[in-house]
mmCIF file of C-alpha atoms and ligand atoms in Angstrom:
data_model
loop_
_atom_site.group_PDB
_atom_site.id
_atom_site.type_symbol
_atom_site.label_atom_id
_atom_site.label_comp_id
_atom_site.label_asym_id
_atom_site.label_seq_id
_atom_site.Cartn_x
_atom_site.Cartn_y
_atom_site.Cartn_z
ATOM 1 C CA UNK Z 1 34.448 -152.516 -58.281
ATOM 2 C CA UNK Z 2 37.153 -152.904 -55.443
ATOM 3 C CA UNK Z 3 40.036 -151.357 -57.031
ATOM 4 C CA UNK Z 4 40.955 -147.778 -55.495
ATOM 5 C CA UNK Z 5 44.083 -146.435 -57.743
ATOM 6 C CA UNK Z 6 46.539 -144.078 -56.010
ATOM 7 C CA UNK Z 7 49.676 -144.699 -57.569
ATOM 8 C CA UNK Z 8 51.803 -141.646 -55.966
ATOM 9 C CA UNK Z 9 50.390 -142.597 -52.583
ATOM 10 C CA UNK Z 10 51.122 -146.032 -52.977
ATOM 11 C CA UNK Z 11 54.628 -145.154 -53.794
ATOM 12 C CA UNK Z 12 55.148 -142.770 -50.955
ATOM 13 C CA UNK Z 13 53.127 -144.208 -48.201
ATOM 14 C CA UNK Z 14 55.845 -147.132 -46.941
ATOM 15 C CA UNK Z 15 58.252 -144.492 -47.039
ATOM 16 C CA UNK Z 16 56.427 -142.087 -44.895
ATOM 17 C CA UNK Z 17 55.286 -144.987 -42.549
ATOM 18 C CA UNK Z 18 58.752 -145.843 -42.249
ATOM 19 C CA UNK Z 19 60.035 -142.755 -40.662
ATOM 20 C CA UNK Z 20 56.812 -143.228 -38.411
ATOM 21 C CA UNK Z 21 57.707 -146.736 -37.611
ATOM 22 C CA UNK Z 22 61.024 -145.958 -36.111
ATOM 23 C CA UNK Z 23 59.284 -142.771 -34.061
ATOM 24 C CA UNK Z 24 56.903 -145.243 -32.296
ATOM 25 C CA UNK Z 25 54.609 -146.304 -35.094
ATOM 26 C CA UNK Z 26 55.748 -150.031 -34.667
ATOM 27 C CA UNK Z 27 55.329 -149.942 -30.575
ATOM 28 C CA UNK Z 28 51.544 -148.811 -31.629
ATOM 29 C CA UNK Z 29 51.253 -151.479 -33.952
ATOM 30 C CA UNK Z 30 52.549 -153.948 -31.515
ATOM 31 C CA UNK Z 31 50.294 -152.614 -29.077
ATOM 32 C CA UNK Z 32 47.369 -152.611 -31.234
ATOM 33 C CA UNK Z 33 47.654 -156.481 -31.879
ATOM 34 C CA UNK Z 34 49.046 -157.800 -28.501
ATOM 35 C CA UNK Z 35 46.759 -160.586 -27.449
ATOM 36 C CA UNK Z 36 44.734 -161.072 -30.686
ATOM 37 C CA UNK Z 37 43.929 -164.639 -31.418
ATOM 38 C CA UNK Z 38 42.018 -166.921 -33.859
ATOM 39 C CA UNK Z 39 40.896 -165.549 -37.195
ATOM 40 C CA UNK Z 40 41.458 -161.710 -38.090
ATOM 41 C CA UNK Z 41 40.290 -159.859 -40.910
ATOM 42 C CA UNK Z 42 42.259 -156.621 -41.476
ATOM 43 C CA UNK Z 43 40.749 -153.776 -43.806
ATOM 44 C CA UNK Z 44 42.778 -151.325 -45.881
ATOM 45 C CA UNK Z 45 45.975 -153.366 -44.986
ATOM 46 C CA UNK Z 46 48.140 -150.893 -47.085
ATOM 47 C CA UNK Z 47 51.581 -152.487 -47.702
ATOM 48 C CA UNK Z 48 51.372 -154.739 -44.765
ATOM 49 C CA UNK Z 49 52.954 -153.013 -41.913
ATOM 50 C CA UNK Z 50 50.908 -154.834 -39.070
ATOM 51 C CA UNK Z 51 51.779 -158.099 -40.629
ATOM 52 C CA UNK Z 52 55.090 -158.581 -38.634
ATOM 53 C CA UNK Z 53 53.372 -157.855 -35.477
ATOM 54 C CA UNK Z 54 50.410 -160.517 -35.336
ATOM 55 C CA UNK Z 55 50.983 -163.086 -32.390
ATOM 56 C CA UNK Z 56 51.216 -166.717 -32.904
ATOM 57 C CA UNK Z 57 47.766 -167.447 -31.371
ATOM 58 C CA UNK Z 58 46.365 -165.905 -34.876
ATOM 59 C CA UNK Z 59 45.621 -168.540 -36.617
ATOM 60 C CA UNK Z 60 44.805 -166.534 -39.914
ATOM 61 C CA UNK Z 61 44.726 -163.141 -41.119
ATOM 62 C CA UNK Z 62 42.207 -162.047 -44.382
ATOM 63 C CA UNK Z 63 43.723 -158.788 -45.474
ATOM 64 C CA UNK Z 64 41.605 -156.757 -47.509
ATOM 65 C CA UNK Z 65 43.143 -153.959 -49.610
ATOM 66 C CA UNK Z 66 41.751 -152.106 -52.667
ATOM 67 C CA UNK Z 67 45.029 -150.078 -53.848
ATOM 68 C CA UNK Z 68 46.464 -152.667 -56.319
ATOM 69 C CA UNK Z 69 50.240 -151.365 -56.031
ATOM 70 C CA UNK Z 70 49.965 -151.657 -51.825
ATOM 71 C CA UNK Z 71 47.836 -155.071 -52.403
ATOM 72 C CA UNK Z 72 51.216 -156.278 -54.385
ATOM 73 C CA UNK Z 73 53.403 -155.149 -51.401
ATOM 74 C CA UNK Z 74 51.077 -156.827 -48.727
ATOM 75 C CA UNK Z 75 50.761 -159.483 -50.566
ATOM 76 C CA UNK Z 76 55.103 -159.834 -50.818
ATOM 77 C CA UNK Z 77 55.114 -159.026 -46.910
ATOM 78 C CA UNK Z 78 52.439 -161.709 -46.403
ATOM 79 C CA UNK Z 79 55.227 -164.274 -47.411
ATOM 80 C CA UNK Z 80 57.484 -163.612 -44.576
ATOM 81 C CA UNK Z 81 54.440 -162.750 -42.078
ATOM 82 C CA UNK Z 82 54.937 -164.875 -38.685
ATOM 83 C CA UNK Z 83 51.396 -166.300 -39.344
ATOM 84 C CA UNK Z 84 49.112 -167.250 -42.560
ATOM 85 C CA UNK Z 85 47.987 -164.431 -44.234
ATOM 86 C CA UNK Z 86 45.788 -164.391 -47.426
ATOM 87 C CA UNK Z 87 45.898 -160.481 -49.118
ATOM 88 C CA UNK Z 88 42.592 -160.099 -51.205
ATOM 89 C CA UNK Z 89 40.965 -156.997 -53.114
ATOM 90 C CA UNK Z 90 37.928 -155.386 -51.527
ATOM 91 C CA UNK Z 91 36.362 -152.222 -49.612
ATOM 92 C CA UNK Z 92 35.886 -152.118 -45.852
ATOM 93 C CA UNK Z 93 32.040 -150.928 -46.752
ATOM 94 C CA UNK Z 94 31.313 -153.976 -48.428
ATOM 95 C CA UNK Z 95 33.104 -156.706 -47.414
ATOM 96 C CA UNK Z 96 32.956 -160.258 -49.449
ATOM 97 C CA UNK Z 97 32.826 -162.304 -46.121
ATOM 98 C CA UNK Z 98 30.631 -164.355 -44.099
ATOM 99 C CA UNK Z 99 28.536 -162.977 -41.145
ATOM 100 C CA UNK Z 100 30.179 -163.925 -37.950
ATOM 101 C CA UNK Z 101 33.352 -165.441 -39.179
ATOM 102 C CA UNK Z 102 35.973 -163.763 -37.376
ATOM 103 C CA UNK Z 103 37.178 -163.419 -33.715
ATOM 104 C CA UNK Z 104 39.145 -160.125 -34.477
ATOM 105 C CA UNK Z 105 38.620 -156.993 -36.686
ATOM 106 C CA UNK Z 106 41.632 -154.561 -37.519
ATOM 107 C CA UNK Z 107 41.388 -151.306 -38.516
ATOM 108 C CA UNK Z 108 44.628 -149.219 -38.345
ATOM 109 C CA UNK Z 109 44.963 -145.924 -39.946
ATOM 110 C CA UNK Z 110 42.031 -146.601 -42.144
ATOM 111 C CA UNK Z 111 38.812 -145.265 -40.887
ATOM 112 C CA UNK Z 112 40.330 -141.666 -41.985
ATOM 113 C CA UNK Z 113 40.307 -142.994 -45.515
ATOM 114 C CA UNK Z 114 37.518 -144.911 -46.411
ATOM 115 C CA UNK Z 115 34.207 -142.974 -48.051
ATOM 116 C CA UNK Z 116 31.656 -144.326 -45.674
ATOM 117 C CA UNK Z 117 33.417 -145.048 -42.312
ATOM 118 C CA UNK Z 118 29.962 -146.033 -40.766
ATOM 119 C CA UNK Z 119 28.956 -148.603 -43.189
ATOM 120 C CA UNK Z 120 32.696 -149.840 -42.750
ATOM 121 C CA UNK Z 121 31.758 -150.241 -39.264
ATOM 122 C CA UNK Z 122 28.775 -151.778 -39.708
ATOM 123 C CA UNK Z 123 30.469 -154.393 -42.136
ATOM 124 C CA UNK Z 124 33.183 -155.011 -39.404
ATOM 125 C CA UNK Z 125 30.421 -156.052 -36.853
ATOM 126 C CA UNK Z 126 28.798 -157.983 -39.426
ATOM 127 C CA UNK Z 127 31.725 -160.141 -39.764
ATOM 128 C CA UNK Z 128 32.622 -160.548 -36.384
ATOM 129 C CA UNK Z 129 31.490 -162.961 -33.995
ATOM 130 C CA UNK Z 130 29.342 -162.124 -30.858
ATOM 131 C CA UNK Z 131 31.903 -161.056 -28.543
ATOM 132 C CA UNK Z 132 34.580 -160.589 -31.031
ATOM 133 C CA UNK Z 133 37.037 -157.582 -30.949
ATOM 134 C CA UNK Z 134 37.713 -154.959 -32.975
ATOM 135 C CA UNK Z 135 41.310 -153.487 -32.423
ATOM 136 C CA UNK Z 136 41.879 -149.876 -34.075
ATOM 137 C CA UNK Z 137 44.586 -147.244 -34.128
ATOM 138 C CA UNK Z 138 43.407 -144.184 -36.006
ATOM 139 C CA UNK Z 139 44.379 -140.593 -36.330
ATOM 140 C CA UNK Z 140 41.182 -138.609 -34.940
ATOM 141 C CA UNK Z 141 39.502 -135.414 -34.566
ATOM 142 C CA UNK Z 142 41.454 -133.241 -32.130
ATOM 143 C CA UNK Z 143 40.418 -132.332 -28.359
ATOM 144 C CA UNK Z 144 40.565 -128.893 -28.361
ATOM 145 C CA UNK Z 145 38.514 -126.021 -30.217
ATOM 146 C CA UNK Z 146 41.761 -124.715 -31.936
ATOM 147 C CA UNK Z 147 42.924 -128.092 -32.928
ATOM 148 C CA UNK Z 148 39.511 -128.824 -34.667
ATOM 149 C CA UNK Z 149 39.189 -125.575 -36.608
ATOM 150 C CA UNK Z 150 42.840 -125.806 -37.792
ATOM 151 C CA UNK Z 151 42.062 -129.292 -38.866
ATOM 152 C CA UNK Z 152 38.824 -128.459 -40.650
ATOM 153 C CA UNK Z 153 40.847 -125.867 -42.756
ATOM 154 C CA UNK Z 154 43.560 -128.837 -43.448
ATOM 155 C CA UNK Z 155 40.517 -131.154 -44.414
ATOM 156 C CA UNK Z 156 40.126 -129.131 -47.306
ATOM 157 C CA UNK Z 157 43.037 -129.997 -49.234
ATOM 158 C CA UNK Z 158 44.170 -133.045 -47.093
ATOM 159 C CA UNK Z 159 42.190 -135.687 -48.873
ATOM 160 C CA UNK Z 160 43.900 -134.623 -52.136
ATOM 161 C CA UNK Z 161 47.206 -135.364 -51.001
ATOM 162 C CA UNK Z 162 46.613 -138.314 -48.975
ATOM 163 C CA UNK Z 163 44.457 -140.418 -50.829
ATOM 164 C CA UNK Z 164 40.892 -139.337 -49.451
ATOM 165 C CA UNK Z 165 42.494 -139.360 -45.784
ATOM 166 C CA UNK Z 166 40.424 -136.975 -43.504
ATOM 167 C CA UNK Z 167 41.586 -135.302 -40.157
ATOM 168 C CA UNK Z 168 38.398 -134.376 -38.759
ATOM 169 C CA UNK Z 169 36.690 -137.548 -38.008
ATOM 170 C CA UNK Z 170 35.749 -138.644 -34.798
ATOM 171 C CA UNK Z 171 36.307 -142.063 -35.147
ATOM 172 C CA UNK Z 172 36.012 -143.321 -31.724
ATOM 173 C CA UNK Z 173 32.873 -141.942 -31.006
ATOM 174 C CA UNK Z 174 31.794 -143.894 -34.097
ATOM 175 C CA UNK Z 175 32.972 -146.888 -32.882
ATOM 176 C CA UNK Z 176 31.412 -146.689 -29.838
ATOM 177 C CA UNK Z 177 27.916 -145.604 -31.552
ATOM 178 C CA UNK Z 178 28.197 -148.705 -33.947
ATOM 179 C CA UNK Z 179 27.413 -151.497 -31.953
ATOM 180 C CA UNK Z 180 30.731 -151.726 -30.138
ATOM 181 C CA UNK Z 181 31.452 -151.848 -26.416
ATOM 182 C CA UNK Z 182 34.841 -149.958 -25.993
ATOM 183 C CA UNK Z 183 36.617 -152.292 -23.566
ATOM 184 C CA UNK Z 184 39.840 -150.141 -23.434
ATOM 185 C CA UNK Z 185 41.192 -146.985 -25.612
ATOM 186 C CA UNK Z 186 43.936 -144.425 -25.107
ATOM 187 C CA UNK Z 187 44.074 -141.156 -26.933
ATOM 188 C CA UNK Z 188 47.417 -139.515 -27.766
ATOM 189 C CA UNK Z 189 49.206 -137.159 -29.900
ATOM 190 C CA UNK Z 190 51.570 -139.152 -32.398
ATOM 191 C CA UNK Z 191 54.486 -138.671 -33.377
ATOM 192 C CA UNK Z 192 54.410 -135.849 -30.837
ATOM 193 C CA UNK Z 193 52.331 -133.150 -29.817
ATOM 194 C CA UNK Z 194 52.140 -130.402 -32.572
ATOM 195 C CA UNK Z 195 50.165 -127.555 -33.738
ATOM 196 C CA UNK Z 196 51.475 -128.280 -37.206
ATOM 197 C CA UNK Z 197 50.246 -131.503 -37.854
ATOM 198 C CA UNK Z 198 46.525 -132.166 -38.268
ATOM 199 C CA UNK Z 199 46.823 -135.821 -38.063
ATOM 200 C CA UNK Z 200 48.680 -135.936 -34.633
ATOM 201 C CA UNK Z 201 45.508 -136.971 -32.521
ATOM 202 C CA UNK Z 202 45.293 -140.795 -32.223
ATOM 203 C CA UNK Z 203 42.984 -143.506 -30.618
ATOM 204 C CA UNK Z 204 44.128 -146.795 -30.145
ATOM 205 C CA UNK Z 205 41.718 -149.283 -28.528
ATOM 206 C CA UNK Z 206 39.814 -152.705 -28.319
ATOM 207 C CA UNK Z 207 35.862 -152.511 -28.621
ATOM 208 C CA UNK Z 208 33.883 -155.626 -28.230
ATOM 209 C CA UNK Z 209 30.821 -156.258 -30.519
ATOM 210 C CA UNK Z 210 27.487 -156.315 -28.887
HETATM 211 C C1 LIG N 301 47.317 -144.504 -44.653
HETATM 212 S S1 LIG N 301 47.030 -146.001 -45.387
HETATM 213 C C2 LIG N 301 46.759 -147.552 -43.720
HETATM 214 C C3 LIG N 301 47.356 -148.722 -44.373
HETATM 215 C C4 LIG N 301 47.506 -149.715 -43.234
HETATM 216 N N1 LIG N 301 46.458 -149.819 -42.537
HETATM 217 C C5 LIG N 301 48.383 -149.263 -42.347
HETATM 218 O O1 LIG N 301 48.201 -149.110 -40.867
HETATM 219 O O2 LIG N 301 49.652 -148.962 -42.434
HETATM 220 C C6 LIG N 301 44.954 -146.216 -45.615
HETATM 221 C C7 LIG N 301 44.687 -147.425 -46.376
HETATM 222 O O3 LIG N 301 43.407 -147.380 -46.675
HETATM 223 C C8 LIG N 301 42.970 -148.103 -47.624
HETATM 224 N N2 LIG N 301 41.675 -147.913 -47.986
HETATM 225 C C9 LIG N 301 41.160 -146.659 -48.772
HETATM 226 N N3 LIG N 301 39.916 -146.725 -49.096
HETATM 227 C C10 LIG N 301 39.294 -147.771 -48.237
HETATM 228 C C11 LIG N 301 38.229 -148.514 -48.396
HETATM 229 N N4 LIG N 301 36.969 -147.987 -48.706
HETATM 230 N N5 LIG N 301 38.289 -149.636 -48.186
HETATM 231 C C12 LIG N 301 39.319 -150.592 -47.535
HETATM 232 N N6 LIG N 301 40.701 -149.943 -47.425
HETATM 233 C C13 LIG N 301 40.473 -148.748 -47.990
HETATM 234 C C14 LIG N 301 43.988 -147.405 -48.632
HETATM 235 O O4 LIG N 301 44.449 -148.213 -49.976
HETATM 236 C C15 LIG N 301 45.107 -147.612 -48.005
HETATM 237 O O5 LIG N 301 45.793 -148.952 -47.787
#
């Protein structure tokens, strides 16, 4: 079973993300993918917001998306992408892809939502070639006790309104502990430092498969 149906989220997310794009989200996506090359797997590709940012050195993108409505939008976006993109169903935790077959794996705003992020990271590691890159752009657990406390409360309800998304995950630390060496990473608040937004702490980086 590779479909995860979230019809309301699927309708709202592209509109919400369009606002984020203008506030700097597009620049983050461009930074995420700058310098990527070769075969790429993108998990939880959503409606394809990353597709316009793939550089010409990317020869192929296999985009996996389990939500059927978002997948249809991604397939539409793939038609005008600057590089060849194939969209298919699937879960990050159980990729129907060969071992060591990709140069780059991309996870953007998705490890907050997958049911088992550690297993997803193991799968991303499996399908990457040795020395391959994991490019990630995720919102994560905050840095201060006050923020983390607020996020814990928010996480009691947040997943119900945001299709299983959690705001307390220490994703950067999980990546570093999953057989990757972090080559570069920056932590920042997005769209702006905000006490009222439990999803404001972000991390954007590249880690290399050991
Ligand atoms: C917040 S959206 C982000 C979409 C896209 N990556 C982006 O950057 O705009 C989270 C995405 O994760 C997907 N997702 C949720 N659980 C997943 C899983 N187990 N495996 C792969 N994708 C998953 C959702 O369907 C949704 O498309």
